[in-house]
Amino acid sequence: MADSIKKNVANAGNAVANAAKDVGSRIATGAEDAVDFVKEKTGMSGPDGGTDRGVSAIEDHMEVIASCGKKVGVVDHVEGNAIKLTKNDSRDGQHHFVPISWVSRVDRHVHLTKNSKETEENWKADAASCAR
């Protein structure tokens, strides 16, 4: 019986430690987002401001912003070397794809190296086309 109690206490301790790690990670991400938001809204970040998290941080539903500052879409999901944009935000009601290579940085948004005109003229109809 004592072994069972020790095991339960150890399991509870591990659960608390894992929960604390998760909460700490969420707080750090939230703090980073808050700093980026303030920098963006106050103009303190400059054109390349924000904490670049890299393309691996691209998440569904992030806004995709062209280099000129215009929103060109919302991430549906990442598919291979391409970002699939939602069709809800598309003027023609179709999914469009932009190559990962067009990404300049990722913070609260996905920022592209191309302006909105270049992006809309050159986005692809499928993910396979982005590999070329």
mmCIF file with all atom_site columns, C-alpha atoms in Angstrom:
data_model
loop_
_atom_site.group_PDB
_atom_site.id
_atom_site.type_symbol
_atom_site.label_atom_id
_atom_site.label_alt_id
_atom_site.label_comp_id
_atom_site.label_asym_id
_atom_site.label_entity_id
_atom_site.label_seq_id
_atom_site.pdbx_PDB_ins_code
_atom_site.Cartn_x
_atom_site.Cartn_y
_atom_site.Cartn_z
_atom_site.occupancy
_atom_site.B_iso_or_equiv
_atom_site.pdbx_formal_charge
_atom_site.auth_seq_id
_atom_site.auth_comp_id
_atom_site.auth_asym_id
_atom_site.auth_atom_id
_atom_site.pdbx_PDB_model_num
ATOM 1   C CA . MET A 1 1   ? 0.000   0.000  0.000   1.00 0.00 ? 1   MET A CA 1
ATOM 2   C CA . ALA A 1 2   ? 2.844   2.424  0.806   1.00 0.00 ? 2   ALA A CA 1
ATOM 3   C CA . ASP A 1 3   ? 4.344   1.751  -2.631  1.00 0.00 ? 3   ASP A CA 1
ATOM 4   C CA . SER A 1 4   ? 1.000   2.560  -4.254  1.00 0.00 ? 4   SER A CA 1
ATOM 5   C CA . ILE A 1 5   ? 0.782   5.872  -2.382  1.00 0.00 ? 5   ILE A CA 1
ATOM 6   C CA . LYS A 1 6   ? 4.388   6.734  -3.332  1.00 0.00 ? 6   LYS A CA 1
ATOM 7   C CA . LYS A 1 7   ? 3.614   5.943  -6.974  1.00 0.00 ? 7   LYS A CA 1
ATOM 8   C CA . ASN A 1 8   ? 0.475   8.104  -6.924  1.00 0.00 ? 8   ASN A CA 1
ATOM 9   C CA . VAL A 1 9   ? 2.362   10.992 -5.308  1.00 0.00 ? 9   VAL A CA 1
ATOM 10  C CA . ALA A 1 10  ? 5.177   10.667 -7.877  1.00 0.00 ? 10  ALA A CA 1
ATOM 11  C CA . ASN A 1 11  ? 2.659   10.622 -10.748 1.00 0.00 ? 11  ASN A CA 1
ATOM 12  C CA . ALA A 1 12  ? 0.889   13.665 -9.332  1.00 0.00 ? 12  ALA A CA 1
ATOM 13  C CA . GLY A 1 13  ? 4.229   15.452 -8.971  1.00 0.00 ? 13  GLY A CA 1
ATOM 14  C CA . ASN A 1 14  ? 5.126   14.685 -12.589 1.00 0.00 ? 14  ASN A CA 1
ATOM 15  C CA . ALA A 1 15  ? 1.726   15.924 -13.771 1.00 0.00 ? 15  ALA A CA 1
ATOM 16  C CA . VAL A 1 16  ? 2.182   19.199 -11.863 1.00 0.00 ? 16  VAL A CA 1
ATOM 17  C CA . ALA A 1 17  ? 5.712   19.641 -13.261 1.00 0.00 ? 17  ALA A CA 1
ATOM 18  C CA . ASN A 1 18  ? 4.514   19.033 -16.836 1.00 0.00 ? 18  ASN A CA 1
ATOM 19  C CA . ALA A 1 19  ? 1.605   21.441 -16.379 1.00 0.00 ? 19  ALA A CA 1
ATOM 20  C CA . ALA A 1 20  ? 3.992   24.090 -15.021 1.00 0.00 ? 20  ALA A CA 1
ATOM 21  C CA . LYS A 1 21  ? 6.284   23.669 -18.038 1.00 0.00 ? 21  LYS A CA 1
ATOM 22  C CA . ASP A 1 22  ? 3.318   24.046 -20.398 1.00 0.00 ? 22  ASP A CA 1
ATOM 23  C CA . VAL A 1 23  ? 2.051   27.156 -18.597 1.00 0.00 ? 23  VAL A CA 1
ATOM 24  C CA . GLY A 1 24  ? 5.555   28.657 -18.600 1.00 0.00 ? 24  GLY A CA 1
ATOM 25  C CA . SER A 1 25  ? 5.865   28.071 -22.331 1.00 0.00 ? 25  SER A CA 1
ATOM 26  C CA . ARG A 1 26  ? 2.466   29.670 -22.955 1.00 0.00 ? 26  ARG A CA 1
ATOM 27  C CA . ILE A 1 27  ? 3.386   32.682 -20.816 1.00 0.00 ? 27  ILE A CA 1
ATOM 28  C CA . ALA A 1 28  ? 6.662   33.135 -22.728 1.00 0.00 ? 28  ALA A CA 1
ATOM 29  C CA . THR A 1 29  ? 4.862   32.947 -26.083 1.00 0.00 ? 29  THR A CA 1
ATOM 30  C CA . GLY A 1 30  ? 2.199   35.374 -24.849 1.00 0.00 ? 30  GLY A CA 1
ATOM 31  C CA . ALA A 1 31  ? 4.850   37.812 -23.631 1.00 0.00 ? 31  ALA A CA 1
ATOM 32  C CA . GLU A 1 32  ? 6.619   37.622 -26.990 1.00 0.00 ? 32  GLU A CA 1
ATOM 33  C CA . ASP A 1 33  ? 3.324   38.274 -28.782 1.00 0.00 ? 33  ASP A CA 1
ATOM 34  C CA . ALA A 1 34  ? 2.607   41.233 -26.491 1.00 0.00 ? 34  ALA A CA 1
ATOM 35  C CA . VAL A 1 35  ? 6.016   42.784 -27.178 1.00 0.00 ? 35  VAL A CA 1
ATOM 36  C CA . ASP A 1 36  ? 5.565   42.327 -30.924 1.00 0.00 ? 36  ASP A CA 1
ATOM 37  C CA . PHE A 1 37  ? 2.051   43.804 -30.762 1.00 0.00 ? 37  PHE A CA 1
ATOM 38  C CA . VAL A 1 38  ? 3.241   46.897 -28.886 1.00 0.00 ? 38  VAL A CA 1
ATOM 39  C CA . LYS A 1 39  ? 6.182   47.367 -31.247 1.00 0.00 ? 39  LYS A CA 1
ATOM 40  C CA . GLU A 1 40  ? 3.904   47.004 -34.261 1.00 0.00 ? 40  GLU A CA 1
ATOM 41  C CA . LYS A 1 41  ? 1.253   49.412 -32.949 1.00 0.00 ? 41  LYS A CA 1
ATOM 42  C CA . THR A 1 42  ? 3.708   52.054 -31.760 1.00 0.00 ? 42  THR A CA 1
ATOM 43  C CA . GLY A 1 43  ? 5.885   51.877 -34.864 1.00 0.00 ? 43  GLY A CA 1
ATOM 44  C CA . MET A 1 44  ? 8.930   51.058 -32.741 1.00 0.00 ? 44  MET A CA 1
ATOM 45  C CA . SER A 1 45  ? 9.703   47.879 -34.605 1.00 0.00 ? 45  SER A CA 1
ATOM 46  C CA . GLY A 1 46  ? 10.437  49.411 -37.978 1.00 0.00 ? 46  GLY A CA 1
ATOM 47  C CA . PRO A 1 47  ? 9.641   47.573 -41.196 1.00 0.00 ? 47  PRO A CA 1
ATOM 48  C CA . ASP A 1 48  ? 11.433  44.397 -40.126 1.00 0.00 ? 48  ASP A CA 1
ATOM 49  C CA . GLY A 1 49  ? 10.256  44.434 -36.504 1.00 0.00 ? 49  GLY A CA 1
ATOM 50  C CA . GLY A 1 50  ? 8.874   41.604 -34.482 1.00 0.00 ? 50  GLY A CA 1
ATOM 51  C CA . THR A 1 51  ? 10.505  38.492 -33.170 1.00 0.00 ? 51  THR A CA 1
ATOM 52  C CA . ASP A 1 52  ? 11.228  36.206 -36.098 1.00 0.00 ? 52  ASP A CA 1
ATOM 53  C CA . ARG A 1 53  ? 10.175  32.711 -35.107 1.00 0.00 ? 53  ARG A CA 1
ATOM 54  C CA . GLY A 1 54  ? 11.061  31.133 -38.445 1.00 0.00 ? 54  GLY A CA 1
ATOM 55  C CA . VAL A 1 55  ? 8.853   29.333 -40.954 1.00 0.00 ? 55  VAL A CA 1
ATOM 56  C CA . SER A 1 56  ? 8.372   26.365 -38.623 1.00 0.00 ? 56  SER A CA 1
ATOM 57  C CA . ALA A 1 57  ? 6.195   28.656 -36.476 1.00 0.00 ? 57  ALA A CA 1
ATOM 58  C CA . ILE A 1 58  ? 3.630   29.210 -39.247 1.00 0.00 ? 58  ILE A CA 1
ATOM 59  C CA . GLU A 1 59  ? 0.245   28.211 -37.882 1.00 0.00 ? 59  GLU A CA 1
ATOM 60  C CA . ASP A 1 60  ? -3.225  27.844 -39.335 1.00 0.00 ? 60  ASP A CA 1
ATOM 61  C CA . HIS A 1 61  ? -5.255  31.078 -39.340 1.00 0.00 ? 61  HIS A CA 1
ATOM 62  C CA . MET A 1 62  ? -2.244  33.441 -39.232 1.00 0.00 ? 62  MET A CA 1
ATOM 63  C CA . GLU A 1 63  ? -2.603  36.515 -41.435 1.00 0.00 ? 63  GLU A CA 1
ATOM 64  C CA . VAL A 1 64  ? -0.250  36.704 -44.406 1.00 0.00 ? 64  VAL A CA 1
ATOM 65  C CA . ILE A 1 65  ? 1.097   40.211 -44.976 1.00 0.00 ? 65  ILE A CA 1
ATOM 66  C CA . ALA A 1 66  ? 2.814   41.386 -48.163 1.00 0.00 ? 66  ALA A CA 1
ATOM 67  C CA . SER A 1 67  ? 5.979   43.499 -47.983 1.00 0.00 ? 67  SER A CA 1
ATOM 68  C CA . CYS A 1 68  ? 3.881   46.609 -48.647 1.00 0.00 ? 68  CYS A CA 1
ATOM 69  C CA . GLY A 1 69  ? 1.859   45.932 -45.494 1.00 0.00 ? 69  GLY A CA 1
ATOM 70  C CA . LYS A 1 70  ? -1.314  44.726 -47.198 1.00 0.00 ? 70  LYS A CA 1
ATOM 71  C CA . LYS A 1 71  ? -2.983  41.534 -45.973 1.00 0.00 ? 71  LYS A CA 1
ATOM 72  C CA . VAL A 1 72  ? -3.021  39.068 -48.870 1.00 0.00 ? 72  VAL A CA 1
ATOM 73  C CA . GLY A 1 73  ? -4.630  36.134 -47.107 1.00 0.00 ? 73  GLY A CA 1
ATOM 74  C CA . VAL A 1 74  ? -4.879  33.825 -44.132 1.00 0.00 ? 74  VAL A CA 1
ATOM 75  C CA . VAL A 1 75  ? -2.996  30.553 -43.671 1.00 0.00 ? 75  VAL A CA 1
ATOM 76  C CA . ASP A 1 76  ? -5.210  27.525 -44.199 1.00 0.00 ? 76  ASP A CA 1
ATOM 77  C CA . HIS A 1 77  ? -2.236  25.240 -43.552 1.00 0.00 ? 77  HIS A CA 1
ATOM 78  C CA . VAL A 1 78  ? 1.327   24.530 -44.647 1.00 0.00 ? 78  VAL A CA 1
ATOM 79  C CA . GLU A 1 79  ? 1.557   21.933 -47.380 1.00 0.00 ? 79  GLU A CA 1
ATOM 80  C CA . GLY A 1 80  ? 5.094   20.832 -48.196 1.00 0.00 ? 80  GLY A CA 1
ATOM 81  C CA . ASN A 1 81  ? 7.063   23.919 -49.265 1.00 0.00 ? 81  ASN A CA 1
ATOM 82  C CA . ALA A 1 82  ? 3.932   26.014 -49.688 1.00 0.00 ? 82  ALA A CA 1
ATOM 83  C CA . ILE A 1 83  ? 1.473   27.979 -47.620 1.00 0.00 ? 83  ILE A CA 1
ATOM 84  C CA . LYS A 1 84  ? -2.101  27.245 -48.615 1.00 0.00 ? 84  LYS A CA 1
ATOM 85  C CA . LEU A 1 85  ? -4.267  30.326 -48.153 1.00 0.00 ? 85  LEU A CA 1
ATOM 86  C CA . THR A 1 86  ? -7.911  30.080 -47.146 1.00 0.00 ? 86  THR A CA 1
ATOM 87  C CA . LYS A 1 87  ? -10.399 30.566 -49.936 1.00 0.00 ? 87  LYS A CA 1
ATOM 88  C CA . ASN A 1 88  ? -12.657 32.649 -47.663 1.00 0.00 ? 88  ASN A CA 1
ATOM 89  C CA . ASP A 1 89  ? -10.284 35.617 -47.991 1.00 0.00 ? 89  ASP A CA 1
ATOM 90  C CA . SER A 1 90  ? -9.753  35.166 -51.712 1.00 0.00 ? 90  SER A CA 1
ATOM 91  C CA . ARG A 1 91  ? -11.496 37.470 -54.166 1.00 0.00 ? 91  ARG A CA 1
ATOM 92  C CA . ASP A 1 92  ? -12.087 34.568 -56.555 1.00 0.00 ? 92  ASP A CA 1
ATOM 93  C CA . GLY A 1 93  ? -13.126 32.090 -53.854 1.00 0.00 ? 93  GLY A CA 1
ATOM 94  C CA . GLN A 1 94  ? -10.200 29.763 -54.628 1.00 0.00 ? 94  GLN A CA 1
ATOM 95  C CA . HIS A 1 95  ? -7.301  28.487 -52.553 1.00 0.00 ? 95  HIS A CA 1
ATOM 96  C CA . HIS A 1 96  ? -3.967  30.027 -53.516 1.00 0.00 ? 96  HIS A CA 1
ATOM 97  C CA . PHE A 1 97  ? -0.489  28.879 -52.579 1.00 0.00 ? 97  PHE A CA 1
ATOM 98  C CA . VAL A 1 98  ? 2.626   30.902 -51.840 1.00 0.00 ? 98  VAL A CA 1
ATOM 99  C CA . PRO A 1 99  ? 6.076   29.309 -51.659 1.00 0.00 ? 99  PRO A CA 1
ATOM 100 C CA . ILE A 1 100 ? 7.744   29.195 -48.246 1.00 0.00 ? 100 ILE A CA 1
ATOM 101 C CA . SER A 1 101 ? 10.719  30.867 -49.961 1.00 0.00 ? 101 SER A CA 1
ATOM 102 C CA . TRP A 1 102 ? 8.657   34.087 -50.142 1.00 0.00 ? 102 TRP A CA 1
ATOM 103 C CA . VAL A 1 103 ? 8.521   34.343 -46.334 1.00 0.00 ? 103 VAL A CA 1
ATOM 104 C CA . SER A 1 104 ? 10.750  37.049 -44.886 1.00 0.00 ? 104 SER A CA 1
ATOM 105 C CA . ARG A 1 105 ? 9.805   36.477 -41.246 1.00 0.00 ? 105 ARG A CA 1
ATOM 106 C CA . VAL A 1 106 ? 7.146   35.024 -38.969 1.00 0.00 ? 106 VAL A CA 1
ATOM 107 C CA . ASP A 1 107 ? 5.919   36.744 -35.823 1.00 0.00 ? 107 ASP A CA 1
ATOM 108 C CA . ARG A 1 108 ? 2.210   37.109 -35.081 1.00 0.00 ? 108 ARG A CA 1
ATOM 109 C CA . HIS A 1 109 ? 1.818   37.202 -38.872 1.00 0.00 ? 109 HIS A CA 1
ATOM 110 C CA . VAL A 1 110 ? 3.536   35.654 -41.858 1.00 0.00 ? 110 VAL A CA 1
ATOM 111 C CA . HIS A 1 111 ? 5.436   38.433 -43.642 1.00 0.00 ? 111 HIS A CA 1
ATOM 112 C CA . LEU A 1 112 ? 6.327   38.028 -47.321 1.00 0.00 ? 112 LEU A CA 1
ATOM 113 C CA . THR A 1 113 ? 9.223   39.407 -49.345 1.00 0.00 ? 113 THR A CA 1
ATOM 114 C CA . LYS A 1 114 ? 6.881   40.288 -52.217 1.00 0.00 ? 114 LYS A CA 1
ATOM 115 C CA . ASN A 1 115 ? 4.409   43.159 -52.330 1.00 0.00 ? 115 ASN A CA 1
ATOM 116 C CA . SER A 1 116 ? 0.693   42.459 -52.728 1.00 0.00 ? 116 SER A CA 1
ATOM 117 C CA . LYS A 1 117 ? 0.698   42.934 -56.490 1.00 0.00 ? 117 LYS A CA 1
ATOM 118 C CA . GLU A 1 118 ? 3.642   40.552 -56.991 1.00 0.00 ? 118 GLU A CA 1
ATOM 119 C CA . THR A 1 119 ? 2.083   38.042 -54.605 1.00 0.00 ? 119 THR A CA 1
ATOM 120 C CA . GLU A 1 120 ? -1.331  38.045 -56.280 1.00 0.00 ? 120 GLU A CA 1
ATOM 121 C CA . GLU A 1 121 ? 0.164   37.930 -59.791 1.00 0.00 ? 121 GLU A CA 1
ATOM 122 C CA . ASN A 1 122 ? 2.485   35.032 -58.946 1.00 0.00 ? 122 ASN A CA 1
ATOM 123 C CA . TRP A 1 123 ? 0.748   32.868 -56.375 1.00 0.00 ? 123 TRP A CA 1
ATOM 124 C CA . LYS A 1 124 ? 0.238   29.290 -57.412 1.00 0.00 ? 124 LYS A CA 1
ATOM 125 C CA . ALA A 1 125 ? -2.805  27.081 -57.966 1.00 0.00 ? 125 ALA A CA 1
ATOM 126 C CA . ASP A 1 126 ? -1.317  24.109 -56.087 1.00 0.00 ? 126 ASP A CA 1
ATOM 127 C CA . ALA A 1 127 ? 1.460   23.235 -53.656 1.00 0.00 ? 127 ALA A CA 1
ATOM 128 C CA . ALA A 1 128 ? 3.448   21.274 -56.244 1.00 0.00 ? 128 ALA A CA 1
ATOM 129 C CA . SER A 1 129 ? 3.907   24.440 -58.315 1.00 0.00 ? 129 SER A CA 1
ATOM 130 C CA . CYS A 1 130 ? 5.687   26.081 -55.366 1.00 0.00 ? 130 CYS A CA 1
ATOM 131 C CA . ALA A 1 131 ? 8.542   23.571 -55.549 1.00 0.00 ? 131 ALA A CA 1
ATOM 132 C CA . ARG A 1 132 ? 9.611   24.809 -58.966 1.00 0.00 ? 132 ARG A CA 1
#
